[in-house]
Short mmCIF file of C-alpha atoms and ligand atoms in Angstrom, two decimals:
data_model
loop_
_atom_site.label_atom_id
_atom_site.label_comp_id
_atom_site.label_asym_id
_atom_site.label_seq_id
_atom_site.Cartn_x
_atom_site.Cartn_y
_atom_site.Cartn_z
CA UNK A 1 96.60 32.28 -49.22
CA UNK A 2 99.81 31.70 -49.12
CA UNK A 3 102.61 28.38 -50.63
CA UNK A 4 103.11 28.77 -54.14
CA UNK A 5 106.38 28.85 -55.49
CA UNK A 6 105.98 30.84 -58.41
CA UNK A 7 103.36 33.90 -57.01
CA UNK A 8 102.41 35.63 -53.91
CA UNK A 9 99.07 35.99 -53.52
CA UNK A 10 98.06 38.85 -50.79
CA UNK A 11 94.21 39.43 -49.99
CA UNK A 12 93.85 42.88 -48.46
CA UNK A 13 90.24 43.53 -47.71
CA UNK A 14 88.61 43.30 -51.10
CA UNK A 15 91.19 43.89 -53.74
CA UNK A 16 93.50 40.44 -54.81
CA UNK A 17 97.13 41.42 -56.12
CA UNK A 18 99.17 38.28 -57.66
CA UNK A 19 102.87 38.83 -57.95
CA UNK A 20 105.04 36.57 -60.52
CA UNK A 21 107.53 36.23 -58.26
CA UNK A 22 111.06 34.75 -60.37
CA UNK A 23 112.72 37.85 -60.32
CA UNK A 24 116.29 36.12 -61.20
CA UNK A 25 114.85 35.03 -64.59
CA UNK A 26 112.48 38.02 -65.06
CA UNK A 27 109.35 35.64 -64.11
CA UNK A 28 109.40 33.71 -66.88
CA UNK A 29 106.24 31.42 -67.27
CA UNK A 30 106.98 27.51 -66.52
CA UNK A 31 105.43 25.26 -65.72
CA UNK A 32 104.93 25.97 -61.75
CA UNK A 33 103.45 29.13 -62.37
CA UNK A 34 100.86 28.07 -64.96
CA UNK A 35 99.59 25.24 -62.24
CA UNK A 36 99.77 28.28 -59.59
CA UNK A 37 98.22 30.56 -61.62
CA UNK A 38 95.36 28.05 -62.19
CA UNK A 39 95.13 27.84 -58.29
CA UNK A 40 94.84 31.77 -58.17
CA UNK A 41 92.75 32.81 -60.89
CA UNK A 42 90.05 29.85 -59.36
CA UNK A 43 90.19 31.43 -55.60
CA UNK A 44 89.89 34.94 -57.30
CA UNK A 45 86.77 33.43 -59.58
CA UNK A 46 85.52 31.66 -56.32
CA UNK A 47 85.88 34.34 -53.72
CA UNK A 48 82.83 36.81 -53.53
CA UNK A 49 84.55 39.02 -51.28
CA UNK A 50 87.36 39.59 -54.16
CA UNK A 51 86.08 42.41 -56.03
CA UNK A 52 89.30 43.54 -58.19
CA UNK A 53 91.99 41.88 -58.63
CA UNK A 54 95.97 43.12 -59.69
CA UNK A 55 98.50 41.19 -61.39
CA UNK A 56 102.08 42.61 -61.26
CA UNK A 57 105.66 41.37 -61.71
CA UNK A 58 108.72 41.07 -58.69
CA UNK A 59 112.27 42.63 -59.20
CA UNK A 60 113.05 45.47 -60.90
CA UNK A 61 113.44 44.16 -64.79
CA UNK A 62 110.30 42.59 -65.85
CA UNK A 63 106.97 42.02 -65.20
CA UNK A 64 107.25 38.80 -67.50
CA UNK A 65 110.30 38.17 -70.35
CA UNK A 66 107.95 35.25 -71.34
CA UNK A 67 108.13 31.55 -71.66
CA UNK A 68 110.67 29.68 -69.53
CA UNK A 69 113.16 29.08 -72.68
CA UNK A 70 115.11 26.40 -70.24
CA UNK A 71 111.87 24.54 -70.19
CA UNK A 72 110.66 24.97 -73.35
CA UNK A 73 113.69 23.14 -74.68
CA UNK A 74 113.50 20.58 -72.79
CA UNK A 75 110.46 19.51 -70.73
CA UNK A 76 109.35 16.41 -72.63
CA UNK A 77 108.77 18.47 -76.20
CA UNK A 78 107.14 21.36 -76.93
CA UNK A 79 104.09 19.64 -78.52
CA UNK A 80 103.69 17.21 -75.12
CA UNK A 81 104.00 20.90 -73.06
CA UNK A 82 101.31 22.96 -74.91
CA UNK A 83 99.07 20.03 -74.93
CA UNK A 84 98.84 19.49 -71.36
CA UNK A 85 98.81 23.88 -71.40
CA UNK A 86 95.78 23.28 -73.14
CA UNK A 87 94.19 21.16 -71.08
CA UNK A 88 94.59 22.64 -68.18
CA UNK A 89 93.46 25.97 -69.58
CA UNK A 90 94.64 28.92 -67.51
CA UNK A 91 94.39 31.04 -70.42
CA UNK A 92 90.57 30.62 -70.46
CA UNK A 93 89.79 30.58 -67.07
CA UNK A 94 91.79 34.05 -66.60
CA UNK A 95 89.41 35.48 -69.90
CA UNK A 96 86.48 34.10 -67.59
CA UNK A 97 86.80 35.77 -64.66
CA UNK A 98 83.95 38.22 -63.21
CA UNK A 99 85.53 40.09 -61.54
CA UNK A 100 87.87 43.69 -63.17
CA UNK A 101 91.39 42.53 -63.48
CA UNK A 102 94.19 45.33 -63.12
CA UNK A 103 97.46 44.62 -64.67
CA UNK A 104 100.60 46.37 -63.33
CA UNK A 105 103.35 46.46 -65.79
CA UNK A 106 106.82 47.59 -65.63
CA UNK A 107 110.56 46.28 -67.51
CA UNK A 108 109.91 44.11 -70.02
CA UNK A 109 106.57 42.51 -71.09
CA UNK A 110 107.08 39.88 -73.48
CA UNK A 111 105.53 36.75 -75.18
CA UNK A 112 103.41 35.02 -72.05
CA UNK A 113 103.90 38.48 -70.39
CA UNK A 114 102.09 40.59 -72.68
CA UNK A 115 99.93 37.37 -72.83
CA UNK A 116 99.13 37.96 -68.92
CA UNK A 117 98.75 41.88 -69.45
CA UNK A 118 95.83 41.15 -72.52
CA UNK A 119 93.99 39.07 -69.96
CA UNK A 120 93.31 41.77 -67.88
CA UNK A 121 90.73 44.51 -68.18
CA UNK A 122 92.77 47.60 -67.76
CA UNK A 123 96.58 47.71 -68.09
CA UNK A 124 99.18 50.39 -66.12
CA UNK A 125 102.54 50.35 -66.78
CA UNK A 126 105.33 52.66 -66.28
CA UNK A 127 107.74 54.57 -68.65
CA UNK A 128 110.54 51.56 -68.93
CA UNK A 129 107.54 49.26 -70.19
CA UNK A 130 108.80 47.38 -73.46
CA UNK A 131 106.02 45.17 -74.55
CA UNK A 132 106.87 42.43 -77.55
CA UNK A 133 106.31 39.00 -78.78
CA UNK A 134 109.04 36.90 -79.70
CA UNK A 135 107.81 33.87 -80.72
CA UNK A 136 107.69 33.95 -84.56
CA UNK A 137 110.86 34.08 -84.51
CA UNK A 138 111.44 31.34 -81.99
CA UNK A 139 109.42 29.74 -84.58
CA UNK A 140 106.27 28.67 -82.34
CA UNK A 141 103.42 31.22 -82.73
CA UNK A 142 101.72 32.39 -79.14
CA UNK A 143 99.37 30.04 -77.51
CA UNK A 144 97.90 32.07 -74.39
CA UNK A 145 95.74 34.36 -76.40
CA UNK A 146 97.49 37.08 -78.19
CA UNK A 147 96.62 36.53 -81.67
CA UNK A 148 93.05 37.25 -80.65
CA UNK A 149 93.45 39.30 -77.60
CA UNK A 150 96.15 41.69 -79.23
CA UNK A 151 94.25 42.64 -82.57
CA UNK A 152 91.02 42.92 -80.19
CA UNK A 153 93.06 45.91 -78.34
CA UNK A 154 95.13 47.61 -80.72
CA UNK A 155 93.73 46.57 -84.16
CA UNK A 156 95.08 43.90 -87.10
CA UNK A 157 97.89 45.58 -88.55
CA UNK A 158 99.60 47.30 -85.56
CA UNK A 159 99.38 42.95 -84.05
CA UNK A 160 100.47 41.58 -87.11
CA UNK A 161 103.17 43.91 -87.15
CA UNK A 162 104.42 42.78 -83.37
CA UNK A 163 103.75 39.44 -83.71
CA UNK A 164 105.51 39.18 -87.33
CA UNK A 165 108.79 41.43 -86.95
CA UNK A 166 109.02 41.07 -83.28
CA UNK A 167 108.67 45.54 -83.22
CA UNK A 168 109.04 46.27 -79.61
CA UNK A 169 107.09 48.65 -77.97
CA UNK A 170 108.14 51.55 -75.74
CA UNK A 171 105.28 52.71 -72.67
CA UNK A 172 104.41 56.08 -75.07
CA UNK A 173 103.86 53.86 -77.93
CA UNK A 174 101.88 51.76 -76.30
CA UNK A 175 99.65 54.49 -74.77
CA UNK A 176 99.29 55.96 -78.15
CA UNK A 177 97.96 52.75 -79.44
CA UNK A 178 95.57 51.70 -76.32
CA UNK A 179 97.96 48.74 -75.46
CA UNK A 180 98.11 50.20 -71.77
CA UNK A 181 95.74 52.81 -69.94
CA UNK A 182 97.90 54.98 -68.50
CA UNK A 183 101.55 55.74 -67.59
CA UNK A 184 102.65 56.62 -64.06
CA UNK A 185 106.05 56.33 -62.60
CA UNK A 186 108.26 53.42 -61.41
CA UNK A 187 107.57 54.02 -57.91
CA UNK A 188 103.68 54.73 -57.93
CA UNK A 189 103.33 51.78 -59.79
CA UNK A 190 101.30 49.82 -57.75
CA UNK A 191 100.12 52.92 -55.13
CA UNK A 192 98.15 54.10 -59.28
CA UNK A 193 96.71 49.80 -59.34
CA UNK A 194 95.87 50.05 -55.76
CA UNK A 195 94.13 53.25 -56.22
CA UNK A 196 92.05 52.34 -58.92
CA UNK A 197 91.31 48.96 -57.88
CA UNK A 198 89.97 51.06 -54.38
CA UNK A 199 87.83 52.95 -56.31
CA UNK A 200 86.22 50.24 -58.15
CA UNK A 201 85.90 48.30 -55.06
CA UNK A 202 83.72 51.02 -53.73
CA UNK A 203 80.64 49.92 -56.57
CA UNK A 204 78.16 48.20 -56.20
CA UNK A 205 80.01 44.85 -56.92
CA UNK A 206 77.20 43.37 -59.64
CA UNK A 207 77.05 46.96 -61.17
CA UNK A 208 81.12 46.16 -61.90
CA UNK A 209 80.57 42.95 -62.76
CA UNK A 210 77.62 43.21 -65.40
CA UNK A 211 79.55 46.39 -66.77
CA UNK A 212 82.94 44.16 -67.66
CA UNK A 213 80.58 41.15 -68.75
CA UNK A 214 78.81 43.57 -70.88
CA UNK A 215 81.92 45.24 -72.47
CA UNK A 216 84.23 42.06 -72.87
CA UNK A 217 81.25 39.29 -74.12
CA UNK A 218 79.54 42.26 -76.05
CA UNK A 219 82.53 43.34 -78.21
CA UNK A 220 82.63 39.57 -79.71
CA UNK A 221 79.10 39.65 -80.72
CA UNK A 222 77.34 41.52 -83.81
CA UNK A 223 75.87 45.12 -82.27
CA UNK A 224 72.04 44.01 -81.96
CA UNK A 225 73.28 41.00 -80.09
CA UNK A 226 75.47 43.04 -77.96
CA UNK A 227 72.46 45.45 -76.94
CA UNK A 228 70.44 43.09 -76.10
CA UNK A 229 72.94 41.35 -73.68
CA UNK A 230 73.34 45.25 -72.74
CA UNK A 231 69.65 45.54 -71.99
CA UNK A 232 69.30 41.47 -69.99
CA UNK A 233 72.52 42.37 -67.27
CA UNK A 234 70.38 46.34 -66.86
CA UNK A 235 67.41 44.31 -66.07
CA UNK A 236 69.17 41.89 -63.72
CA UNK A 237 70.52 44.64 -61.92
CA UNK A 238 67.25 46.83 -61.72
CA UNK A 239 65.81 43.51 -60.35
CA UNK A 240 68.72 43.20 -57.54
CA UNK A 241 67.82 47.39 -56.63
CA UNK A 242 63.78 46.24 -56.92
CA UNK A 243 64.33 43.62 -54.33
CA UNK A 244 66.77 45.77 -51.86
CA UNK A 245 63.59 48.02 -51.63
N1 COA B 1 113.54 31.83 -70.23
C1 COA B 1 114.42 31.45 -69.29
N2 COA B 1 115.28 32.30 -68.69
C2 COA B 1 115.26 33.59 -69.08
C3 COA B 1 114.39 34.05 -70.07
C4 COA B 1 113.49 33.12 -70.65
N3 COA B 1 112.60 33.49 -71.56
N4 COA B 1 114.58 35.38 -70.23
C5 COA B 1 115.57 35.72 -69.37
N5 COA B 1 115.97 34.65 -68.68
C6 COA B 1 117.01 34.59 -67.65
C7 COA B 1 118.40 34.74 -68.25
O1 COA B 1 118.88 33.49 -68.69
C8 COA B 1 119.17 35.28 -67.06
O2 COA B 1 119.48 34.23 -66.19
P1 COA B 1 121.01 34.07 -65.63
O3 COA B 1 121.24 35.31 -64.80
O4 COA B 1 120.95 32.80 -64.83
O5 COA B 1 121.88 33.99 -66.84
C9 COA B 1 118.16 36.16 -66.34
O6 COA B 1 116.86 35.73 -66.79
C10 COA B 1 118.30 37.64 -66.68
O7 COA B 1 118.21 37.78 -68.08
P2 COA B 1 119.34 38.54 -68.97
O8 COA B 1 119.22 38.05 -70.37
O9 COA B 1 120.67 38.46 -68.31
O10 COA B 1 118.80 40.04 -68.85
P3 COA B 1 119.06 41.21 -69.89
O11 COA B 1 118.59 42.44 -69.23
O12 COA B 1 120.44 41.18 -70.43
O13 COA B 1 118.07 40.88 -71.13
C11 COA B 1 115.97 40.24 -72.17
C12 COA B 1 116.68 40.87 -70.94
C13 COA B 1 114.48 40.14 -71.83
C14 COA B 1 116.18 41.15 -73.39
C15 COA B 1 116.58 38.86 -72.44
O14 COA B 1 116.65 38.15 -71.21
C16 COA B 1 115.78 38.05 -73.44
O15 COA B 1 115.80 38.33 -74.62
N6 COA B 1 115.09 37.00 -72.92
C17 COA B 1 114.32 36.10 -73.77
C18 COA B 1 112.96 36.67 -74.11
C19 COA B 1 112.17 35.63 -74.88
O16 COA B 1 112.53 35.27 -75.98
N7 COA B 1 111.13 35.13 -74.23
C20 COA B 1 110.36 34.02 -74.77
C21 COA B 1 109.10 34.48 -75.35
S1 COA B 1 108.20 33.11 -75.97
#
């Protein structure tokens, strides 16, 4: 698939990699790349053969500096701009999708960036990663997630403390706190998200999908609740092996 103006989006057998591609403003988020990125994340949700998808950033600065301040000040206001955000949802659909989500992170990672990066399942970044959200003191609070999706990953105080002071984090911080997976060089960036992505590929695609749904639904519901959703996506799958044999 190929015409968006904002991302390239490159199928390669079974494994989906998106790249924010507006390098010359460290792919900021406007308001292209939220319609492209609905486009994406629906043919990724839509396409059986898909079974991982990456997400990474062009250029050599950032994966994401965050909102598109040029259009954020002026597109028709603010208010107008996150409604029609909202509507359109991006931020939900990307939460919703089946399918393991790899995000590749170098440069800086900020606001709608780290945004992005909480979306995904399992985060790799390299050692110039700085990850922070601006936006309190822009005076707007984030709107694609992060007050829930940050705490969720590295706990209430260590967001609140991002979110409030703006604190920016460096890639052995962030490793220390579970904000990314693992650390690997510039240059075997995307050779580590490739590699991983390969190996989950290899699984027995409703095995990996069952597994995330378990993990990601499971952790927002009280323990009993989450075993038994634990115990219904076993079954389905013992009934998909019962019927291969
Ligand atoms: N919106 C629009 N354009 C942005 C941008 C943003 N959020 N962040 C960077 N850019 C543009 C710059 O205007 C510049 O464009 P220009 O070359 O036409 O002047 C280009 O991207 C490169 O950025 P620059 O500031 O020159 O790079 P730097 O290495 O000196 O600084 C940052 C990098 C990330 C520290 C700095 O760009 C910054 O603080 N950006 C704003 C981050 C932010 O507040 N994001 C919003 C979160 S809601």
């Amino acid at each position: 698939m190929s015409g968006f103006e904002s991302l390239i989006y490159e199928k390669s057998d079974d494994i989906a990699q998106v790249t924010l591609n507006r390098p010359e403003v460290l792919n900021v988020y406007n308001i292209q790349m939220r319609d492209d990125l609905y486009q994406v994340l629906s043919a990724i949700r839509d396409d059986p053969e898909v079974r991982v998808g990456i997400f990474t950033g062009a250029g050599d600065k950032a994966f994401c500096a965050g909102a598109d301040l040029s259009e954020f000040l002026t597109a028709p206001s603010p208010v107008v701009a996150r409604q029609v955000r909202w509507e359109r949802d991006v931020w939900s659909l990307f939460l919703s999708i089946p399918q393991p989500l790899i995000a590749a992170l170098h440069g800086y990672v900020l606001g709608s960036g780290i945004e992005i990066a909480l979306c995904c399942d399992i985060r790799i970044a390299t050692e110039d990663v700085r990850f922070g959200l601006p936006e309190v003191g822009l005076g707007i609070i984030p709107a694609a997630g992060a007050t829930q999706t940050l705490p969720r990953t590295i706990g209430r105080g260590r967001a609140l403390e991002m979110l409030l002071t703006n604190h920016r984090i460096d890639s052995e911080e962030a490793y220390r706190i579970g904000l990314v997976n693992r650390i690997v060089p510039k240059d075997k960036l995307l050779q580590a998200a490739h590699e991983m992505a390969r190996k989950i590929a290899s699984y027995n695609p409703i095995a990996v999908r069952n597994a995330k749904q378990a993990v990601v639904r499971g952790c927002d519901l009280p323990l009993a609740e989450g075993l038994d959703l634990e115990k219904r996506l076993a079954s389905e799958l013992l009934g998909v092996a019962g019927r291969k044999t």
